[in-house]
PDB file of C-alpha atoms in Angstrom:
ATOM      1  CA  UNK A   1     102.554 111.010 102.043  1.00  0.00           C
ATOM      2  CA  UNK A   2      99.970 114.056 102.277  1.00  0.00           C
ATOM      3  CA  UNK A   3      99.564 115.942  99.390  1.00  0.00           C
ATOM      4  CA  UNK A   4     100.744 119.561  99.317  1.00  0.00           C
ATOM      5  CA  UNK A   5      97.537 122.013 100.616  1.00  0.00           C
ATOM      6  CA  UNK A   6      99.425 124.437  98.334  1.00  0.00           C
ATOM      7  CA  UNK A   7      99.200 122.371  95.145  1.00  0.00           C
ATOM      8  CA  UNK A   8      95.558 121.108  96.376  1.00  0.00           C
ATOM      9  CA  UNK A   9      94.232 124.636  96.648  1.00  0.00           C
ATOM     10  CA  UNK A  10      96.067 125.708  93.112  1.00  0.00           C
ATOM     11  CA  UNK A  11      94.646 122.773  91.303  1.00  0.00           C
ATOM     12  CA  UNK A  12      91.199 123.934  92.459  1.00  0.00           C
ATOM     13  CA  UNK A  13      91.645 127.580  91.270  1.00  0.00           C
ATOM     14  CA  UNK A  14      92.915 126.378  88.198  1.00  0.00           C
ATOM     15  CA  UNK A  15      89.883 124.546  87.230  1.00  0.00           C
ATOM     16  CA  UNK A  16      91.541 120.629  87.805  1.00  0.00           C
ATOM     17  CA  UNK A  17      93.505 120.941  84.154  1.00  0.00           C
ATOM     18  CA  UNK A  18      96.891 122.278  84.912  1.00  0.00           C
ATOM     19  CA  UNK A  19     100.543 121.812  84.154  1.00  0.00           C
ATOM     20  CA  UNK A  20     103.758 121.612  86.175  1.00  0.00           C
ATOM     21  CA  UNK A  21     104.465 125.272  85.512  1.00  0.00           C
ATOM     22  CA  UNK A  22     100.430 126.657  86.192  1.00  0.00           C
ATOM     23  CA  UNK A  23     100.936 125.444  89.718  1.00  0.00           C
ATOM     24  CA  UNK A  24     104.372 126.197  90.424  1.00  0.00           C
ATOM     25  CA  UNK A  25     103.639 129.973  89.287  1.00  0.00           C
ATOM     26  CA  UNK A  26     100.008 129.763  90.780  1.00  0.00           C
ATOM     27  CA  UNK A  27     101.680 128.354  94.311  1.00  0.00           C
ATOM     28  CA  UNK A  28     105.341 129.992  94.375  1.00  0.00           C
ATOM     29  CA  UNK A  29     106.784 126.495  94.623  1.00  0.00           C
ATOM     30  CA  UNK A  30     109.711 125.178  93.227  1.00  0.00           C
ATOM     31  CA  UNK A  31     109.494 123.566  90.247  1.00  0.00           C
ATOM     32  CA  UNK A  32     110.592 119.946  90.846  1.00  0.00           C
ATOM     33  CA  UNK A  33     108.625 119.952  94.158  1.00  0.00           C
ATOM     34  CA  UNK A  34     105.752 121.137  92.771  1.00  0.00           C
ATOM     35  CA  UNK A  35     106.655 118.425  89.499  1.00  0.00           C
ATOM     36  CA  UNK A  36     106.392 115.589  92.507  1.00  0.00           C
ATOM     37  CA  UNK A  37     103.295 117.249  94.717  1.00  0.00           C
ATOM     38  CA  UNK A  38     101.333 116.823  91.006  1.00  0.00           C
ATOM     39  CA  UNK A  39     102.760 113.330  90.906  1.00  0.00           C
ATOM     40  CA  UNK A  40     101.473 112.433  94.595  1.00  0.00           C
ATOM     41  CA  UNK A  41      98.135 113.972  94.179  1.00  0.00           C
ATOM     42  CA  UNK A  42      97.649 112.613  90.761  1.00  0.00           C
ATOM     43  CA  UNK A  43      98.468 108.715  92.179  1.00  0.00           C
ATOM     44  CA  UNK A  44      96.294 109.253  95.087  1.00  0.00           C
ATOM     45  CA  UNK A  45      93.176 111.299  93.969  1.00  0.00           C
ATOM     46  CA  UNK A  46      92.456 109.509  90.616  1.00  0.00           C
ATOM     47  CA  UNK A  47      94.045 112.012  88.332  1.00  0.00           C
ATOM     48  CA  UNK A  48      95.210 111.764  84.301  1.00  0.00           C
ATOM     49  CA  UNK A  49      97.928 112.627  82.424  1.00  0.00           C
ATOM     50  CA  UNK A  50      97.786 114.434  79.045  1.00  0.00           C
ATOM     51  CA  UNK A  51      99.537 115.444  76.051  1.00  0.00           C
ATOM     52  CA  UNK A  52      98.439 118.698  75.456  1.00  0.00           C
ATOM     53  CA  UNK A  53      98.213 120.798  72.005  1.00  0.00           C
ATOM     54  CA  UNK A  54     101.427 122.386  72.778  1.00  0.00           C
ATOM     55  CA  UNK A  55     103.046 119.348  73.795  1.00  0.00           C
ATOM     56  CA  UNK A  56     103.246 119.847  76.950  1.00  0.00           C
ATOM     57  CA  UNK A  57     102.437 117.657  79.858  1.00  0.00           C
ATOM     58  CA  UNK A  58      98.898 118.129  81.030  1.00  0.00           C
ATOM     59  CA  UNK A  59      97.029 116.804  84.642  1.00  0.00           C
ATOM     60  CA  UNK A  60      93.752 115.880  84.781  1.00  0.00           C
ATOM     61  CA  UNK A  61      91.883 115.441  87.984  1.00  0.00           C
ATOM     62  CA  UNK A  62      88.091 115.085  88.945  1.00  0.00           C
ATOM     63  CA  UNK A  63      86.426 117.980  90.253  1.00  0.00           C
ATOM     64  CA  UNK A  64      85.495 115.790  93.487  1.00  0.00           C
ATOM     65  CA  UNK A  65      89.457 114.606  93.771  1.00  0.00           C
ATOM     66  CA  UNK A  66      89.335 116.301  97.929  1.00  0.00           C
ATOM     67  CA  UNK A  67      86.720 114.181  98.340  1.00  0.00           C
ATOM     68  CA  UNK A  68      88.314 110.926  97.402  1.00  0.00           C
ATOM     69  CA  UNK A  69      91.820 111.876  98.894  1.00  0.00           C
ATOM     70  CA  UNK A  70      89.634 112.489 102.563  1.00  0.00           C
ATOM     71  CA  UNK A  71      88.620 108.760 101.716  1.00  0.00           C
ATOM     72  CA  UNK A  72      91.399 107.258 100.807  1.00  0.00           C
ATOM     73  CA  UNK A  73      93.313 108.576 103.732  1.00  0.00           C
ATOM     74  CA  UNK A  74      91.066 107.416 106.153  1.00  0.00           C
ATOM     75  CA  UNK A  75      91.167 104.318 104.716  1.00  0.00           C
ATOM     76  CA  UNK A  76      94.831 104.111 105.175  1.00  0.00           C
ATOM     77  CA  UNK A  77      94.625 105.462 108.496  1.00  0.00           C
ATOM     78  CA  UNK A  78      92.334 102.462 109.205  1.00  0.00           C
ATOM     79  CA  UNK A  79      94.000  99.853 107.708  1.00  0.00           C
ATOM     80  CA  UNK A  80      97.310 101.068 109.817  1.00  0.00           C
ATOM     81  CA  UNK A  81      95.184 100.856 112.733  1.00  0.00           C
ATOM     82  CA  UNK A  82      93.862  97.391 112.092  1.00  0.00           C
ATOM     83  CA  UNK A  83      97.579  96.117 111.098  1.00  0.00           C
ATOM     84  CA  UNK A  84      98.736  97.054 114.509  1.00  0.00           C
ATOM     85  CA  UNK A  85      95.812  95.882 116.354  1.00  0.00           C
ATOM     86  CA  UNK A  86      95.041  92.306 114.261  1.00  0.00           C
ATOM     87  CA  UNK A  87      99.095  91.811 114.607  1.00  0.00           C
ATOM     88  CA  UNK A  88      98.734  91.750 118.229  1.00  0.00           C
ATOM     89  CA  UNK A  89      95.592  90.086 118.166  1.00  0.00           C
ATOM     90  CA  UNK A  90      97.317  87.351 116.195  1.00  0.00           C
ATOM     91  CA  UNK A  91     100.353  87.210 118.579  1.00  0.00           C
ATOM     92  CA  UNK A  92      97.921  86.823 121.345  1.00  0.00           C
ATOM     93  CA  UNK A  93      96.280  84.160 120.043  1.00  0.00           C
ATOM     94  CA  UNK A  94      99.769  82.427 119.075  1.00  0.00           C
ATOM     95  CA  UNK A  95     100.683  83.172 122.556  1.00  0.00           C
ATOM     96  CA  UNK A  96      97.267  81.376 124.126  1.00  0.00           C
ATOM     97  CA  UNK A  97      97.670  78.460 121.712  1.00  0.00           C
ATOM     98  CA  UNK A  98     100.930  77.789 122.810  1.00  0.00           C
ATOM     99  CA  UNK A  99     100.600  77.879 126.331  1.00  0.00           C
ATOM    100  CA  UNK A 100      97.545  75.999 125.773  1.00  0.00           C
ATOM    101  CA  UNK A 101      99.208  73.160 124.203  1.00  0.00           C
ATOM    102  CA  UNK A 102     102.100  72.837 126.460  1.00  0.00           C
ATOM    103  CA  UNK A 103     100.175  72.880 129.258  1.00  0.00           C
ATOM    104  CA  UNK A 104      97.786  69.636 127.911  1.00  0.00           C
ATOM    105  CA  UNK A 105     101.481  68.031 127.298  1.00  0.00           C
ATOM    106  CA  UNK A 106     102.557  68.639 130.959  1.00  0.00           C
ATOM    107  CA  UNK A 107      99.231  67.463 132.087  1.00  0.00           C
ATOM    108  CA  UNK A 108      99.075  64.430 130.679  1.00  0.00           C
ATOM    109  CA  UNK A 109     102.700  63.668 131.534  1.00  0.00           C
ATOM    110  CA  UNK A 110     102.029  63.944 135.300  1.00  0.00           C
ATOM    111  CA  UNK A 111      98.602  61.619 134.556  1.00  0.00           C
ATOM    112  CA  UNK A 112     100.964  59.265 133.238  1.00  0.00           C
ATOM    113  CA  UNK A 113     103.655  59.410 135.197  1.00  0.00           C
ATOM    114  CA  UNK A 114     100.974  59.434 138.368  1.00  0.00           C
ATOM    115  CA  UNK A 115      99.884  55.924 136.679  1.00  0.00           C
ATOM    116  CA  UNK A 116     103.017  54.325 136.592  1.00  0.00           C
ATOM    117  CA  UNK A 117     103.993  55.463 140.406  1.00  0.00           C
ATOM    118  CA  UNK A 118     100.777  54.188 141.405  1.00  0.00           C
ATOM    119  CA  UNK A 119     101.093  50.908 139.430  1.00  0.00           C
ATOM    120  CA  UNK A 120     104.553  50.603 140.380  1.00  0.00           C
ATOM    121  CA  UNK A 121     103.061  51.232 143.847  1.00  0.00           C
ATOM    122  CA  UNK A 122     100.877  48.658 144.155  1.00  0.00           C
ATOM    123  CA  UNK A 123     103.307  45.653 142.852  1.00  0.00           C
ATOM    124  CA  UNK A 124     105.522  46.355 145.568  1.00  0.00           C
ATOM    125  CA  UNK A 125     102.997  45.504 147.639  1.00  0.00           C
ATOM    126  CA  UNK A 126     101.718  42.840 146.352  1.00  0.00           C
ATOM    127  CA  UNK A 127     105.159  41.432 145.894  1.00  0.00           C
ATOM    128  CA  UNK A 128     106.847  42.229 149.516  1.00  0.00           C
ATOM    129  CA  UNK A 129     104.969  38.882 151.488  1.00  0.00           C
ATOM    130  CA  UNK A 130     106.078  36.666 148.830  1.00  0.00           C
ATOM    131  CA  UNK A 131     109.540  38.560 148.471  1.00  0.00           C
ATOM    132  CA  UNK A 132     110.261  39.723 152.298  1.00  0.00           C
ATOM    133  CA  UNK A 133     113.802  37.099 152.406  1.00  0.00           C
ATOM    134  CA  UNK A 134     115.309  39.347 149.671  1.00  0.00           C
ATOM    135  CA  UNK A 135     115.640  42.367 152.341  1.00  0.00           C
ATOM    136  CA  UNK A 136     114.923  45.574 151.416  1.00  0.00           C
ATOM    137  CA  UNK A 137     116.626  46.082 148.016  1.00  0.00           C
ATOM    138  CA  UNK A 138     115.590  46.063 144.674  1.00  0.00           C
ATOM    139  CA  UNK A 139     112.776  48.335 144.777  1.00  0.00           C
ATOM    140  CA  UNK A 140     110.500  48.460 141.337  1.00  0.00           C
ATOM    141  CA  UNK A 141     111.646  50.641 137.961  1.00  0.00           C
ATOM    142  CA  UNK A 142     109.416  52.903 136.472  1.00  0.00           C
ATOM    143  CA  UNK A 143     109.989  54.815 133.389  1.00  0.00           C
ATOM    144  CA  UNK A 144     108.680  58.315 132.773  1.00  0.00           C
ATOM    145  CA  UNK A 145     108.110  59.221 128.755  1.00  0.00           C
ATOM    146  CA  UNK A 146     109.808  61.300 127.563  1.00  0.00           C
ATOM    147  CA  UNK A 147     108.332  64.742 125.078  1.00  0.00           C
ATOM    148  CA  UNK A 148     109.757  67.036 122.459  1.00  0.00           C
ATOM    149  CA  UNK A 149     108.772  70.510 122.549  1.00  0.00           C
ATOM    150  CA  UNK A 150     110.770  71.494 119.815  1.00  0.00           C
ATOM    151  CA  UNK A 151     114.345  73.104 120.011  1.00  0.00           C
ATOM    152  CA  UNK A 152     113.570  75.589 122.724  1.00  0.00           C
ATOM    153  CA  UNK A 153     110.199  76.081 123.982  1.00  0.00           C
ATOM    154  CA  UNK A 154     109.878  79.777 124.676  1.00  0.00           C
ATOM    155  CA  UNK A 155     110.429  79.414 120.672  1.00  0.00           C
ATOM    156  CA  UNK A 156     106.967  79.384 120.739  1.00  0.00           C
ATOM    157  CA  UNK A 157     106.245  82.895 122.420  1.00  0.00           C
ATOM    158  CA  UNK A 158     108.634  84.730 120.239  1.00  0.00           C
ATOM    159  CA  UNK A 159     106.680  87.480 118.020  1.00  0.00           C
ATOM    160  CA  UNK A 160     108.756  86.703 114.813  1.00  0.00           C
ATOM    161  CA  UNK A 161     107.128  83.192 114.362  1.00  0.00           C
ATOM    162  CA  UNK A 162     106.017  84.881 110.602  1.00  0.00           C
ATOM    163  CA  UNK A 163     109.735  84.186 109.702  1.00  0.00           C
ATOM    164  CA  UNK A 164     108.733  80.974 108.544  1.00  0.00           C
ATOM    165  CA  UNK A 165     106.117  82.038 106.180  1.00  0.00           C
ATOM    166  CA  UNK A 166     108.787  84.643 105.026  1.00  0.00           C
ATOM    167  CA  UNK A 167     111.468  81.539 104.380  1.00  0.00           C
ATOM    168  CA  UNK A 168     108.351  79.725 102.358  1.00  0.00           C
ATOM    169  CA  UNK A 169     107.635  82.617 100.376  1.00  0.00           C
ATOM    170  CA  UNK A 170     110.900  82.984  99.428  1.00  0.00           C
ATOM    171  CA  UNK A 171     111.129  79.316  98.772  1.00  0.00           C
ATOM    172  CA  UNK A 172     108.138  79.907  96.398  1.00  0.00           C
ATOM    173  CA  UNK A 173     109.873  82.392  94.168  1.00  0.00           C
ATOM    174  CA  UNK A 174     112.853  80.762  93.829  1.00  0.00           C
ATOM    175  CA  UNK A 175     110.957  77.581  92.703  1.00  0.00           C
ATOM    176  CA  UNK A 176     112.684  75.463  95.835  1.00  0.00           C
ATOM    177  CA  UNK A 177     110.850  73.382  97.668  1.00  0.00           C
ATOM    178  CA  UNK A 178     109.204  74.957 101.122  1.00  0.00           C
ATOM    179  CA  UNK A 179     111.452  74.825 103.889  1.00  0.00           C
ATOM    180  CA  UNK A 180     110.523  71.970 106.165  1.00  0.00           C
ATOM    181  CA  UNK A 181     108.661  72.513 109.684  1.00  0.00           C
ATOM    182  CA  UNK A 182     109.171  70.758 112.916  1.00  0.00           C
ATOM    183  CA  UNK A 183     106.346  68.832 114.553  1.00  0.00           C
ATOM    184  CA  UNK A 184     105.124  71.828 116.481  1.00  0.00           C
ATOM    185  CA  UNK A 185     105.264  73.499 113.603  1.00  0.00           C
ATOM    186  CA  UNK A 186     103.141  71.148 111.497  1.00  0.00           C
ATOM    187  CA  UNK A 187     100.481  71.240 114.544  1.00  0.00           C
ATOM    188  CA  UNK A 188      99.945  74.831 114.395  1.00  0.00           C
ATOM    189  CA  UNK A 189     100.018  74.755 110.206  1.00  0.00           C
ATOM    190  CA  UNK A 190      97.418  72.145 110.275  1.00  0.00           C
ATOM    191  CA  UNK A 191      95.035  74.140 112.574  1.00  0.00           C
ATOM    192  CA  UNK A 192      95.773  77.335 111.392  1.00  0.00           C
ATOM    193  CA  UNK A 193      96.910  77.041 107.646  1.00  0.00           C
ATOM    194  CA  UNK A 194     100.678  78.938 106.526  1.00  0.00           C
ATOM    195  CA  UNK A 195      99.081  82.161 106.152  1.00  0.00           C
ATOM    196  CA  UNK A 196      98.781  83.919 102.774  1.00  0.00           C
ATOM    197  CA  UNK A 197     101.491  83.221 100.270  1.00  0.00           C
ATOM    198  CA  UNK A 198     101.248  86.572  98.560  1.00  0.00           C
ATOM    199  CA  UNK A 199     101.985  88.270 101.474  1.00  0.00           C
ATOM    200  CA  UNK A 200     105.145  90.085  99.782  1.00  0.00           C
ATOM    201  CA  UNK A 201     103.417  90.515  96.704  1.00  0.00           C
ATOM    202  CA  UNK A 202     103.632  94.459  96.637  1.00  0.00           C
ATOM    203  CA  UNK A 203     106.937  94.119  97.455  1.00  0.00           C
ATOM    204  CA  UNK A 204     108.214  91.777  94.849  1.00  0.00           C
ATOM    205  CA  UNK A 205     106.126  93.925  92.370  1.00  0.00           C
ATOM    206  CA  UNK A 206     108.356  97.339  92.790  1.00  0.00           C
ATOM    207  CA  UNK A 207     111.189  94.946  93.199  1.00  0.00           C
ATOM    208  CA  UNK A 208     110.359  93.983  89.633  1.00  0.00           C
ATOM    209  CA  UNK A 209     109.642  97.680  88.728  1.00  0.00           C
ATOM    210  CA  UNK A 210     112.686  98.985  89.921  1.00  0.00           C
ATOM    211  CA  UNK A 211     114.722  96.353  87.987  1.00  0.00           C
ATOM    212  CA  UNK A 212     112.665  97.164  84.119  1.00  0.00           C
ATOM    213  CA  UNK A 213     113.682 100.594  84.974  1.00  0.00           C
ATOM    214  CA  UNK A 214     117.298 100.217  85.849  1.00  0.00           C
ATOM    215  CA  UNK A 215     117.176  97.848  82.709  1.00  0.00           C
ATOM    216  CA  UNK A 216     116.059 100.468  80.155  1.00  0.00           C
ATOM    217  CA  UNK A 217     118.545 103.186  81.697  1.00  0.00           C
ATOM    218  CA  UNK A 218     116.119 104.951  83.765  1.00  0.00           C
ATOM    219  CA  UNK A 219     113.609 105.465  80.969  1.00  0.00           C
ATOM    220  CA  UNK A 220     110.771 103.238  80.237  1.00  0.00           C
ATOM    221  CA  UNK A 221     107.397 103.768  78.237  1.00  0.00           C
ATOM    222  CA  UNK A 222     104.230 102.227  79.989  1.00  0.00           C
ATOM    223  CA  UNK A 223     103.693  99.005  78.353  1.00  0.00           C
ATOM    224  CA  UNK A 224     106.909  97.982  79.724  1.00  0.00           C
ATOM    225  CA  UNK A 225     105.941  98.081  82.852  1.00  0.00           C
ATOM    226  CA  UNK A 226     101.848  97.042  82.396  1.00  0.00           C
ATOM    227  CA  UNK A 227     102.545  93.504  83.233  1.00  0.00           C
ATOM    228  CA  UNK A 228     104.005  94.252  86.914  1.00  0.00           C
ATOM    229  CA  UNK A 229     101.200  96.119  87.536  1.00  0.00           C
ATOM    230  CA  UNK A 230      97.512  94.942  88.470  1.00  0.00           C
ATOM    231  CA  UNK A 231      95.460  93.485  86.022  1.00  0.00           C
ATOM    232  CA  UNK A 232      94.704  95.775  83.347  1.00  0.00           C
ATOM    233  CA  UNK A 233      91.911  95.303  80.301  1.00  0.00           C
ATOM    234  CA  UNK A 234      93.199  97.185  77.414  1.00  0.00           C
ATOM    235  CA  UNK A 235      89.921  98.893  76.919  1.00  0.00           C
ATOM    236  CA  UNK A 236      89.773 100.577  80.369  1.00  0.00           C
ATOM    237  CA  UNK A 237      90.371 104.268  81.335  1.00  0.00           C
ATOM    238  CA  UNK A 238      93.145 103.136  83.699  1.00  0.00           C
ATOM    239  CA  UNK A 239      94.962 101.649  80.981  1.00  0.00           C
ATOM    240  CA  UNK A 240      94.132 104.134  78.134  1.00  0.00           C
ATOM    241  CA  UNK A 241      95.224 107.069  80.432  1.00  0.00           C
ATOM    242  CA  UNK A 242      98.159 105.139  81.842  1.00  0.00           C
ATOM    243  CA  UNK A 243      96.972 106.273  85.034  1.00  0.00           C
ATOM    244  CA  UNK A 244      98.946 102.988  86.480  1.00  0.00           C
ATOM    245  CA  UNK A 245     102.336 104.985  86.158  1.00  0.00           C
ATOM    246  CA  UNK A 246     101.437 107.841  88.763  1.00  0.00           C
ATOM    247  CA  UNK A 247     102.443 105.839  91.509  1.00  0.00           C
ATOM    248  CA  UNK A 248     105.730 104.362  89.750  1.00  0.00           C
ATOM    249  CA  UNK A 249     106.661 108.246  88.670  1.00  0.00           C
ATOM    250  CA  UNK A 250     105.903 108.948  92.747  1.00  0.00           C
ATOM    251  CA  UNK A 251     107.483 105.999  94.449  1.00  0.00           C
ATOM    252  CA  UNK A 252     110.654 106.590  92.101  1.00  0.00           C
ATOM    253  CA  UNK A 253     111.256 110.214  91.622  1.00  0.00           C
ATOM    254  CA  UNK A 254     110.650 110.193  87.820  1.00  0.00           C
ATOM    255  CA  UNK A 255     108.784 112.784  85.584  1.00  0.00           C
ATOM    256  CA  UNK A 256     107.036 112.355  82.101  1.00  0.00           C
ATOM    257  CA  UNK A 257     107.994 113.715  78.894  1.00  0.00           C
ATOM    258  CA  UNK A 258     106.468 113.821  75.399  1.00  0.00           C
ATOM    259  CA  UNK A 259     108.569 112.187  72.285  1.00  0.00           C
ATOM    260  CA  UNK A 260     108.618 113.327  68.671  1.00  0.00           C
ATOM    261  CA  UNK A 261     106.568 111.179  68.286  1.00  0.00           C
ATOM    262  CA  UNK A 262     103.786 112.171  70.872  1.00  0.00           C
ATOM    263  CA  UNK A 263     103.822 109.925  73.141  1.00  0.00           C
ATOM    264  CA  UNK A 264     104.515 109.540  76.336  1.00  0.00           C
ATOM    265  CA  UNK A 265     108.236 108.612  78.005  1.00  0.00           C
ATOM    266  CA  UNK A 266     108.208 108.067  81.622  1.00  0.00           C
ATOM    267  CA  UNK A 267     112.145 108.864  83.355  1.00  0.00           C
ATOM    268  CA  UNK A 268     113.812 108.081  86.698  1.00  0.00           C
ATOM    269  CA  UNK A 269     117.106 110.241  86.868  1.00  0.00           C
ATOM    270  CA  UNK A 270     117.509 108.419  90.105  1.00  0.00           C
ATOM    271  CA  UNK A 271     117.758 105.129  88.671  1.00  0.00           C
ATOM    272  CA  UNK A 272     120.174 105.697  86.220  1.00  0.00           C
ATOM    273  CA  UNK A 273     123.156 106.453  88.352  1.00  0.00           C
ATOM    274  CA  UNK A 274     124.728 103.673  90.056  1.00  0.00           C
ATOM    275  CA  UNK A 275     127.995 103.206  92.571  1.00  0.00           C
ATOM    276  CA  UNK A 276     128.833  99.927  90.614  1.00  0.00           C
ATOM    277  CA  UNK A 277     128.883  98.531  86.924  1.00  0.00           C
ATOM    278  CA  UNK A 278     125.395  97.566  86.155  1.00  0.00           C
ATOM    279  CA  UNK A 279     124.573  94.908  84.395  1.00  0.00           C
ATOM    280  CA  UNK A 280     121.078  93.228  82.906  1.00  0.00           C
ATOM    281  CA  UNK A 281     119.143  92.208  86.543  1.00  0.00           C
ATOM    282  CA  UNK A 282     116.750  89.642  85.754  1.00  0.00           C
ATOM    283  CA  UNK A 283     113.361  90.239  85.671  1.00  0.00           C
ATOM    284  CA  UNK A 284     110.192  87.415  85.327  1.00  0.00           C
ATOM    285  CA  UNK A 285     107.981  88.476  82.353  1.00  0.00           C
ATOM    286  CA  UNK A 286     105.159  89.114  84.438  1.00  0.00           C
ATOM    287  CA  UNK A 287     104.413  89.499  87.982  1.00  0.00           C
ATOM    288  CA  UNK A 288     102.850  86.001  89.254  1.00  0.00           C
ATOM    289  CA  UNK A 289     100.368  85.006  92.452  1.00  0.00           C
ATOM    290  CA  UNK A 290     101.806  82.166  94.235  1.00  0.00           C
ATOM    291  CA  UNK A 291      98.792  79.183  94.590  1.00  0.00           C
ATOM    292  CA  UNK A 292      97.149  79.732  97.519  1.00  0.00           C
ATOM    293  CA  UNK A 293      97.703  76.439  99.864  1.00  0.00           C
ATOM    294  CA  UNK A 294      95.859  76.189 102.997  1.00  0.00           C
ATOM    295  CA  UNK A 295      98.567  73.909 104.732  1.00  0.00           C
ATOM    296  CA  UNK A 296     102.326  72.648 103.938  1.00  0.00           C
ATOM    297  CA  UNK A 297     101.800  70.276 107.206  1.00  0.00           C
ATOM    298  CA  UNK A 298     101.802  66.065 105.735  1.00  0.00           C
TER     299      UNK A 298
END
């Protein structure tokens, strides 16, 4: 999402140390759209979050912040280009290997079959001087081989041939063995490897977000949810400033909030209404990379 030119331009004016309420009197905005448009900018453009003196929240962003948000965006812009592109790219190539493959199957079927008929053929010959009282029955068999090209072979052309690695990932996660593949299947593993098993990571990590939250009634201090998150070193600025909860407060509507105790408490009013009883979801203690196997094919 773009960040508010409003809250951009405020932030600026303001000299890159603001609160909530500086920009939403600075920018006539609302206050809980101009609570989320900090959020946003914050999680994008590299910003902090502060207790101040008073107590109050306080956002901290570098004085060059337009200048990473024009890079980051591009970035994105590029990477949505390249997804599009390398996906058909890769369906292409699925598409060539396919045809490819069937076509060396059909080919050497008709060599062999062109074999037999010609062997078949010739012992006729041979075999109708010594054989010419018989009449003209019993002509020579010949038997043509027979290939399996799977269940149906325009399988092979259909774009959602991923569904497989989706079905092994899953597999993965619930500690089940990896579904089994059929011989085409195997071919084009072997060649070609099963793709990334991490694919879904980002997924299954605001999965497990979601589910700490909903856990701790929609309010959750940061070290809860530092092990879901990438790999932090205690002694870094992303960890010491808990920048790593920006894009949790974004992606889930919540808003930060000082204790008594001055620190910081992180809550998702969102998440704490439900249509249904809740009860405890489980959660793994830590978010986990699959081993990365080149091929499932024996």
């Amino acid at each position: 999402m773009a960040p508010n030119t409003a809250i951009v331009k405020s932030v600026e004016q303001l000299g890159y140390r603001v609160t909530v309420g500086d920009v939403a009197s600075d920018a006539g905005l609302e206050f809980n759209e101009t609570q989320q448009g900090l959020l946003t900018l914050a999680s994008d453009a590299g910003g902090h979050l502060q207790v101040a003196d008073s107590g109050d929240i306080v956002y901290l962003f570098p004085e060059n912040f337009r200048t990473i948000l024009r890079n980051k965006y591009w970035q994105l812009q590029w990477r949505e280009w390249w997804g599009k592109v390398g996906k058909s790219l890769f369906f292409l190539l699925r598409i060539s290997f396919g045809i490819v493959l069937i076509l060396s199957i059909i080919l050497m079927a008709v060599t062999v079959i062109f074999i037999l008929i010609s062997i078949n053929s010739s012992d006729r010959r041979d075999g109708e001087g010594d054989n010419s009282y018989r009449g003209s029955g019993g002509g020579g068999l010949y038997f043509m081989p027979r290939f399996w090209l799977g269940p149906d072979l325009f399988w092979w052309l259909d774009p959602g041939y991923d569904s497989y690695y989706q079905r092994r990932y899953q597999a993965s996660v619930r500690h089940k063995e990896p579904p089994k593949i059929s011989f085409l299947e195997a071919i084009f593993s072997f060649l070609f490897g099963d793709g990334n098993p991490n694919w879904n990571l980002e997924e299954g990590r605001w999965q497990e977000i979601g589910k700490v939250i909903r856990n701790h009634g929609g309010a959750v201090v940061a070290q809860q949810l530092a092990p879901y998150v990438y790999e932090l070193d205690p002694r870094s600025e992303l960890y010491e400033y808990e920048e790593y909860m920006l894009p949790v407060l974004a992606r889930f509507n919540g808003y930060p909030e000082v204790s008594p105790q001055g620190g910081i408490i992180y809550y998702f009013p969102d998440l704490q209404v439900s249509a249904f009883q809740h009860k405890q979801l489980s959660v793994n203690q830590y978010l986990q990379e699959l081993p990365w196997r080149f091929s499932e094919a024996r």
